[in-house]
PDB file of C-alpha atoms and ligand atoms in Angstrom:
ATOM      1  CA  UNK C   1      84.063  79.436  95.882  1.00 57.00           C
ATOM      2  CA  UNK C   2      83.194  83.227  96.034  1.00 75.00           C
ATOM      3  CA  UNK C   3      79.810  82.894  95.557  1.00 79.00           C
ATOM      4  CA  UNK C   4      79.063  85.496  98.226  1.00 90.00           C
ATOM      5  CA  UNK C   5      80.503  88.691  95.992  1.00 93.00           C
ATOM      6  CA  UNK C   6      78.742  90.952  94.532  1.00 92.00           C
ATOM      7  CA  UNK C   7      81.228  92.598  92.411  1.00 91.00           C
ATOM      8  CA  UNK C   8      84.424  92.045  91.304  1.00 94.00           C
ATOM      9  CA  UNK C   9      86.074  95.712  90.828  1.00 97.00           C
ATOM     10  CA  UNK C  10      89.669  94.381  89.713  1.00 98.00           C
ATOM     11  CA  UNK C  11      91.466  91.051  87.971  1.00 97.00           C
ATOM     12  CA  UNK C  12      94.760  90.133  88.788  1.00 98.00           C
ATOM     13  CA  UNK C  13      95.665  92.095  85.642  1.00 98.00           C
ATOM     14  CA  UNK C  14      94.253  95.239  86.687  1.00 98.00           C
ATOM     15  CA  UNK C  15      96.613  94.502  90.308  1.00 98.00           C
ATOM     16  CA  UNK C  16      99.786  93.383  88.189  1.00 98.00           C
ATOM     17  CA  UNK C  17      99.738  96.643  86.197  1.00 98.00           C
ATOM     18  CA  UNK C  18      99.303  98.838  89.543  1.00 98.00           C
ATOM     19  CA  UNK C  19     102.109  96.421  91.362  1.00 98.00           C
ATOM     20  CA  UNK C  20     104.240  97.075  87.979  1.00 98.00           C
ATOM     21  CA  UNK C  21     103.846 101.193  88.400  1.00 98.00           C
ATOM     22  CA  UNK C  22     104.423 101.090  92.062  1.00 98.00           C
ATOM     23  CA  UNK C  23     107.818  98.963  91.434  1.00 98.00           C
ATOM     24  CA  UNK C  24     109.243 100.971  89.063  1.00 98.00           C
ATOM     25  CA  UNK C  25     108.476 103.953  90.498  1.00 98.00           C
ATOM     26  CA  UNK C  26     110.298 102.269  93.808  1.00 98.00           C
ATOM     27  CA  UNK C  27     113.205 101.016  91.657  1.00 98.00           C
ATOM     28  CA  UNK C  28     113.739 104.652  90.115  1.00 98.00           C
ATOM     29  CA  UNK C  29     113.379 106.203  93.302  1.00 98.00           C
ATOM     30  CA  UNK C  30     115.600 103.835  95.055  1.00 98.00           C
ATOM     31  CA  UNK C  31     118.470 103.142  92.769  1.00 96.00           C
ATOM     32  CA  UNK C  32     121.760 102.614  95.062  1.00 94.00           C
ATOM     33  CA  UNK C  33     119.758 102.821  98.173  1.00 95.00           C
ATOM     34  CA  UNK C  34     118.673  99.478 100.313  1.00 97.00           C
ATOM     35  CA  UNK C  35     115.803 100.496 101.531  1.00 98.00           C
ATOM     36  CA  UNK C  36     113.451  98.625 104.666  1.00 98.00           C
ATOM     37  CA  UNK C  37     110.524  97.571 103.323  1.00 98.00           C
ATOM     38  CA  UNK C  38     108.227  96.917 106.432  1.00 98.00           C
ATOM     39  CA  UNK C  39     104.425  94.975 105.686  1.00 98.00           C
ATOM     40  CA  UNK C  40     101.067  96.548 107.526  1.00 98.00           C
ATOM     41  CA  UNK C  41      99.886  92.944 108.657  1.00 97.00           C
ATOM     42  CA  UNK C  42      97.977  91.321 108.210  1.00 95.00           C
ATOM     43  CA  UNK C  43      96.314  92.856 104.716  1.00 96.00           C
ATOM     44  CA  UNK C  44      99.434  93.834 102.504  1.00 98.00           C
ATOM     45  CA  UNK C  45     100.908  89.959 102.985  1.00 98.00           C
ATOM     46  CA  UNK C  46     100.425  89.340  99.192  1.00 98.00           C
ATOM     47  CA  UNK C  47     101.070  92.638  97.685  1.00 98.00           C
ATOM     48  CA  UNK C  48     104.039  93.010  99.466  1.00 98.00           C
ATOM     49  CA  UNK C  49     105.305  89.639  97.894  1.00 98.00           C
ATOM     50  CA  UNK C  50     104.076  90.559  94.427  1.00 98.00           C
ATOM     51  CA  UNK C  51     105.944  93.944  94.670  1.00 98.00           C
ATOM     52  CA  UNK C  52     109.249  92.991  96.026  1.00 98.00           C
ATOM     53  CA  UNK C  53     109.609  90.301  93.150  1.00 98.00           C
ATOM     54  CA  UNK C  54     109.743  93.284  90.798  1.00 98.00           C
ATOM     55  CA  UNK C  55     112.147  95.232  92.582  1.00 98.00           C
ATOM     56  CA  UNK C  56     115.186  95.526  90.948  1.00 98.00           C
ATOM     57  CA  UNK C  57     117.238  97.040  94.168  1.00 98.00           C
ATOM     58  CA  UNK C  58     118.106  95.803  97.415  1.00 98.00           C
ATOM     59  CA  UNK C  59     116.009  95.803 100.101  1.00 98.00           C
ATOM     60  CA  UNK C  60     115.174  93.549 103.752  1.00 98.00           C
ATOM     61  CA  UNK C  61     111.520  93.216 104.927  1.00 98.00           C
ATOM     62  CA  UNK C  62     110.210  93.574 108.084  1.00 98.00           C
ATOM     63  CA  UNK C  63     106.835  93.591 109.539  1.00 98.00           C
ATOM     64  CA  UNK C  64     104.485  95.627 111.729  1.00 98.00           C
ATOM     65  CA  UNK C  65     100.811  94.992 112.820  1.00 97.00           C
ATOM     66  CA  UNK C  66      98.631  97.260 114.019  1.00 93.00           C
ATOM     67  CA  UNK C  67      94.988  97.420 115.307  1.00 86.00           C
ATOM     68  CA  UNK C  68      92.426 100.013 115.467  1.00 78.00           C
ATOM     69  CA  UNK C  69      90.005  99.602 118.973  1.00 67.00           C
ATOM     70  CA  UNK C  70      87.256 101.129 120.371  1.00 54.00           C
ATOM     71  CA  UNK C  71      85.182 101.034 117.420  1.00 49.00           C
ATOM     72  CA  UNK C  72      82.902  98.181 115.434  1.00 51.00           C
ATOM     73  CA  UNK C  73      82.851  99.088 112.087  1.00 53.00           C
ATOM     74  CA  UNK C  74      84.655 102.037 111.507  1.00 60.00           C
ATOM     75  CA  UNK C  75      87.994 102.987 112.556  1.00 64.00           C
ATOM     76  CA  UNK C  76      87.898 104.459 116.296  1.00 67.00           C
ATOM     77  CA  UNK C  77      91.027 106.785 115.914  1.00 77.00           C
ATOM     78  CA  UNK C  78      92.716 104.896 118.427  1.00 87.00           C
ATOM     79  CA  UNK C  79      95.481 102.358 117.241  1.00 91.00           C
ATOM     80  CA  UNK C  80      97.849 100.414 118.934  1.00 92.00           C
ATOM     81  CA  UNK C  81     100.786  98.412 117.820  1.00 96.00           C
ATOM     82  CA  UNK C  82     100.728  94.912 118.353  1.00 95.00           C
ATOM     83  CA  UNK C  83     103.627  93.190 116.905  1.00 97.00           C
ATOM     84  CA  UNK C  84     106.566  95.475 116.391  1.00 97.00           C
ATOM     85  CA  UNK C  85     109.606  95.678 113.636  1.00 98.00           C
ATOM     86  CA  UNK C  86     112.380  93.228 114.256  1.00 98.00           C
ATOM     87  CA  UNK C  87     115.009  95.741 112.486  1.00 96.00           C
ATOM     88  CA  UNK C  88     116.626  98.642 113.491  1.00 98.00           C
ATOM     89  CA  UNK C  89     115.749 101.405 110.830  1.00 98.00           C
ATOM     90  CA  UNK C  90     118.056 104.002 112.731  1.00 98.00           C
ATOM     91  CA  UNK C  91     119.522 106.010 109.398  1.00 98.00           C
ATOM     92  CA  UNK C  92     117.765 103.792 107.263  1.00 98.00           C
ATOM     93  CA  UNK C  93     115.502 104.688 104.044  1.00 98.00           C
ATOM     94  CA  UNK C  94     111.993 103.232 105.064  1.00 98.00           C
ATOM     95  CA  UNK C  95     109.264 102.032 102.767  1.00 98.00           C
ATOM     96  CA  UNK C  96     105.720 101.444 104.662  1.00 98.00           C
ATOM     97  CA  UNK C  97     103.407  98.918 102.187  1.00 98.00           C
ATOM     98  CA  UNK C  98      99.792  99.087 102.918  1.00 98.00           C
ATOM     99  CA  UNK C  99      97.046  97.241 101.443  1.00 97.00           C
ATOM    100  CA  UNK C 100      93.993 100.355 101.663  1.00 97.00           C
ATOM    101  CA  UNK C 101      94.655 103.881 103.035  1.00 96.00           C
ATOM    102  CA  UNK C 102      91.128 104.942 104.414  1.00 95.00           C
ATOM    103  CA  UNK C 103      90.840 107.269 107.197  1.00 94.00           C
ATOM    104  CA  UNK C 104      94.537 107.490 107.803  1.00 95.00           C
ATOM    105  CA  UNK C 105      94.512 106.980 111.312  1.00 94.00           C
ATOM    106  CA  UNK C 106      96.580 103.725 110.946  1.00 95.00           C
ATOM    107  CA  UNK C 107      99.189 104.888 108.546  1.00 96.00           C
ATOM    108  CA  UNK C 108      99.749 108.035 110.176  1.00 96.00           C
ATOM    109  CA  UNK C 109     100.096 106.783 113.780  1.00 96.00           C
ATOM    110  CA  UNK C 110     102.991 103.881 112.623  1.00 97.00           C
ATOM    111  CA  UNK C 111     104.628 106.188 110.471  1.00 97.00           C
ATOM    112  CA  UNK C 112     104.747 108.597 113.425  1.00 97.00           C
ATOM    113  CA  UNK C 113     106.066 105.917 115.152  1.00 97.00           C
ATOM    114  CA  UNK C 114     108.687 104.538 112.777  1.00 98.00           C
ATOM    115  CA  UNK C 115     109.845 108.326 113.140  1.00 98.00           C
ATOM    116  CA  UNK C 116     110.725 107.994 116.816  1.00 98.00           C
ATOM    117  CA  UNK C 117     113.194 105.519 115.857  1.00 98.00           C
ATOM    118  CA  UNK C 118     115.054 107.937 113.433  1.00 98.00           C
ATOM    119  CA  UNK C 119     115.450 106.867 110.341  1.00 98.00           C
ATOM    120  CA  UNK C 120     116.863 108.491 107.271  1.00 98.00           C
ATOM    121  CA  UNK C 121     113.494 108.547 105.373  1.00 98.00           C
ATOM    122  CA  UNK C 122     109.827 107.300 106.058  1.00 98.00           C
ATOM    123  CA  UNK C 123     107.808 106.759 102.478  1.00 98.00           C
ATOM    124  CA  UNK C 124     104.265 105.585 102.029  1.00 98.00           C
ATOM    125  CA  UNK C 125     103.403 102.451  99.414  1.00 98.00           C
ATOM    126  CA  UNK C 126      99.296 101.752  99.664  1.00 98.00           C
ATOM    127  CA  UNK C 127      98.374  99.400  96.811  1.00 98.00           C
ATOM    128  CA  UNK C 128      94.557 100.683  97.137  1.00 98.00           C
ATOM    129  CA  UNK C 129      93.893 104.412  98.316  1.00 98.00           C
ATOM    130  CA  UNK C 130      90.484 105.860  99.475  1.00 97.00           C
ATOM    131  CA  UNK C 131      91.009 109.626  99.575  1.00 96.00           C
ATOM    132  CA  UNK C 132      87.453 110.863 100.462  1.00 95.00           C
ATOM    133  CA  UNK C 133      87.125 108.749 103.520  1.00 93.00           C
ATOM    134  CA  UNK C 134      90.695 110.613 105.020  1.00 95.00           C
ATOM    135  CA  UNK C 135      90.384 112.087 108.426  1.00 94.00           C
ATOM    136  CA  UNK C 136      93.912 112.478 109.127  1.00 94.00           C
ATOM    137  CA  UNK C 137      95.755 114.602 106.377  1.00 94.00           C
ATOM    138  CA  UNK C 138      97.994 111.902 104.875  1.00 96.00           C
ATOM    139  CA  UNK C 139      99.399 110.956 101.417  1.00 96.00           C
ATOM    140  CA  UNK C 140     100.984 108.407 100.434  1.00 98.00           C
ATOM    141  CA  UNK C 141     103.527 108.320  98.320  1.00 98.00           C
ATOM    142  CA  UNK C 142     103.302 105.719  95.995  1.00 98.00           C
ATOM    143  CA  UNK C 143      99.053 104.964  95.091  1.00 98.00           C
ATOM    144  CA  UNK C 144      98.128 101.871  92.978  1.00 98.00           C
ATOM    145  CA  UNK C 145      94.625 102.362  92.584  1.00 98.00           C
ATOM    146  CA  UNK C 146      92.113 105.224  93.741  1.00 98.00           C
ATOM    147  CA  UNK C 147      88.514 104.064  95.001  1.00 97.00           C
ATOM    148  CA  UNK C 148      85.527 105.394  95.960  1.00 96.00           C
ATOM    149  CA  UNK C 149      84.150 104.951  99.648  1.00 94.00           C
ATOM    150  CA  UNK C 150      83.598 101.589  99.708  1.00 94.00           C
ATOM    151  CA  UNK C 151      84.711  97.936 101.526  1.00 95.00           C
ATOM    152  CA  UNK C 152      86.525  95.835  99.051  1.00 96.00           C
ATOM    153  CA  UNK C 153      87.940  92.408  99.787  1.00 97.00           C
ATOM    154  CA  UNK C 154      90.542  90.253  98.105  1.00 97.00           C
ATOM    155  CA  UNK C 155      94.195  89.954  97.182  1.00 98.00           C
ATOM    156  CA  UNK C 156      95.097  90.074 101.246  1.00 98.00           C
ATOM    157  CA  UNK C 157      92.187  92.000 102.298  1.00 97.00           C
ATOM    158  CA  UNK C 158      89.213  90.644 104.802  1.00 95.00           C
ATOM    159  CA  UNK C 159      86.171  90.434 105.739  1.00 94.00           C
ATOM    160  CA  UNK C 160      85.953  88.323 109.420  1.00 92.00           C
ATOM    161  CA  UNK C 161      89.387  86.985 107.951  1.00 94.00           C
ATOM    162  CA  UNK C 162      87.762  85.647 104.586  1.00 94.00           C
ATOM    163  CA  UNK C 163      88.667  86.282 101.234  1.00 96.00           C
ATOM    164  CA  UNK C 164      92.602  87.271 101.820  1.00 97.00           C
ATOM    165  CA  UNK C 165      93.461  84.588  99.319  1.00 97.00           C
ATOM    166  CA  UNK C 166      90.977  85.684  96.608  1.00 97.00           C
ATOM    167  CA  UNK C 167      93.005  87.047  93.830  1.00 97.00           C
ATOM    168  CA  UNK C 168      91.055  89.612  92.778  1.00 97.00           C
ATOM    169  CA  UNK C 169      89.504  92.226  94.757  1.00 97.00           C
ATOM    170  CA  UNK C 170      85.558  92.749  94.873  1.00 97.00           C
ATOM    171  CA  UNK C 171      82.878  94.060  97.215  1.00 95.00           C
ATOM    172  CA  UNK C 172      81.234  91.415  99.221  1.00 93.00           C
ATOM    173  CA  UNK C 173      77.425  90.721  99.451  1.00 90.00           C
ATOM    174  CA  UNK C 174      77.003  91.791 102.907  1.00 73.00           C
ATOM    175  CA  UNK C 175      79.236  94.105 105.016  1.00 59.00           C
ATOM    176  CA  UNK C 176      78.270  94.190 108.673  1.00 46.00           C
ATOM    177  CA  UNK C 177      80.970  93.078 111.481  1.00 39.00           C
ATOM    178  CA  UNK C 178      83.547  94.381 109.560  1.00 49.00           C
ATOM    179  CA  UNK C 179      87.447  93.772 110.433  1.00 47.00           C
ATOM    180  CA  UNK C 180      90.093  96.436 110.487  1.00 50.00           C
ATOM    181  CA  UNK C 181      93.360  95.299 110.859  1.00 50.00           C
TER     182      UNK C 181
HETATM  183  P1  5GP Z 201      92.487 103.513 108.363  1.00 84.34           P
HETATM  184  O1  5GP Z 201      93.192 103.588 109.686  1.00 84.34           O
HETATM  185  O2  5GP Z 201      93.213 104.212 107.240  1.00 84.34           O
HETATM  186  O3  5GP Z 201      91.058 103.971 108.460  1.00 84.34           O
HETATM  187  O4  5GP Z 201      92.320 102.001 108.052  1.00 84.34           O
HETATM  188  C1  5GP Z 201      93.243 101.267 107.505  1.00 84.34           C
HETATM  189  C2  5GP Z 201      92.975  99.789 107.666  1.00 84.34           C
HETATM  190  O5  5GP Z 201      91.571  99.477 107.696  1.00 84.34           O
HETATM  191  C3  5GP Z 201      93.530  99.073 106.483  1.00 84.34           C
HETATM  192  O6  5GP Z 201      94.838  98.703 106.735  1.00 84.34           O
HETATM  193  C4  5GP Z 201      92.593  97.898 106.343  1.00 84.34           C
HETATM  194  O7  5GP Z 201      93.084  96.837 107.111  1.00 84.34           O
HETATM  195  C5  5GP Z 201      91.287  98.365 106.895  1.00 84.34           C
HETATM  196  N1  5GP Z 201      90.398  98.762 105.781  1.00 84.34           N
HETATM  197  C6  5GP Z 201      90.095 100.006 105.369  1.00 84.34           C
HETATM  198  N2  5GP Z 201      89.288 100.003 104.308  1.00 84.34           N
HETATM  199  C7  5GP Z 201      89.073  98.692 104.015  1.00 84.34           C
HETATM  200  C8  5GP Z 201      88.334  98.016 102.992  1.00 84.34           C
HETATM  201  O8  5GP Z 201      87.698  98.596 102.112  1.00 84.34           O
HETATM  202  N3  5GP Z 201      88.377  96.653 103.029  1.00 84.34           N
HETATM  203  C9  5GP Z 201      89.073  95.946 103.973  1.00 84.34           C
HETATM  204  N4  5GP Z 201      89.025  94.623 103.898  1.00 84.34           N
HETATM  205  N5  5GP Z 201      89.792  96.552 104.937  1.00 84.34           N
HETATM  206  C10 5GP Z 201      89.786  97.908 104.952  1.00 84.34           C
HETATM  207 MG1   MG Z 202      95.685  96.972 106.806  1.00 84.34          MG
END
């Protein structure tokens, strides 16, 4: 069915073990608290539902998506919010879950924005993490796995809206019209 990848850089064990650091790490961290666990759509859809089901606190989920215009393959700068949170996270502990932290733009502009609504706390989950491609000086809190600069797909990330449902992640065969969303 995936013909069309090159590479596969991680199984589904080499994702279980990072979701299993990340949630304990979260559970440790969290302990008492019920923190709002709001999704990056549409790429962290399935690692957000693999880490919640190993949290051992209490939480709600919401959702955010975001876009990134103005530019064709790489990420312009310039994002916008396009569907917003349904919760109000006035006073509230807030847990942002990513699926790849690249240039930063996006992570930094909704966590700015989270900030305007004034909540207690604003924390960072990113399942994969590509330090030397940041622009904006971000970090998240809580990394699963460190890459190189390169486009991986798989496990809820795209490429023209393909491969979300692969379970493992890999680099595909060809890269052009990439999607950033
Ligand atoms: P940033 O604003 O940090 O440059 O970009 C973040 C968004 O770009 C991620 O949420 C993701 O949707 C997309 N992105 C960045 N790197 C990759 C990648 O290697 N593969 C895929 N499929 N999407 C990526
Ligand atoms: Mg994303």
């Amino acid at each position: 069915m995936y013909e069309d990848i090159e590479k596969v850089l991680f199984d589904e064990e080499d994702i279980s073990r990072a979701a299993d650091d990340m949630a304990s790490c979260i559970n440790n961290d969290y302990r008492g608290c019920r923190p709002v666990i709001i999704g990056v759509l549409k790429g962290s859809f399935i690692f957000l539902a693999d880490l919640v089901r190993r949290l051992e606190i209490d939480f709600m989920v919401d959702f955010i998506k975001a876009s990134s215009y103005g530019g064709n393959t790489e990420s312009s700068g310039k994002v916008k919010i396009t569907s917003d949170i349904s919760v109000d996270i006035r006073g509230r502990d807030v847990i942002i879950v990513e699926d790849i932290l690249d240039t930063g733009y996006t992570l930094s502009y909704i966590t700015e924005y989270l900030k305007g609504f004034s909540p207690h706390s604003v924390k960072i989950c990113t399942l994969f993490d590509k330090p030397g491609r940041r622009t904006v000086p971000i970090k998240p809190d809580y990394a699963g796995i460190v890459i190189d600069d390169m486009f991986i797909v798989g496990y809820g990330l795209d490429y023209n809206e393909k491969y979300r449902g692969m379970p493992y992640v890999g680099v595909p065969k060809t890269q052009s019209n990439k999607t950033k969303e």
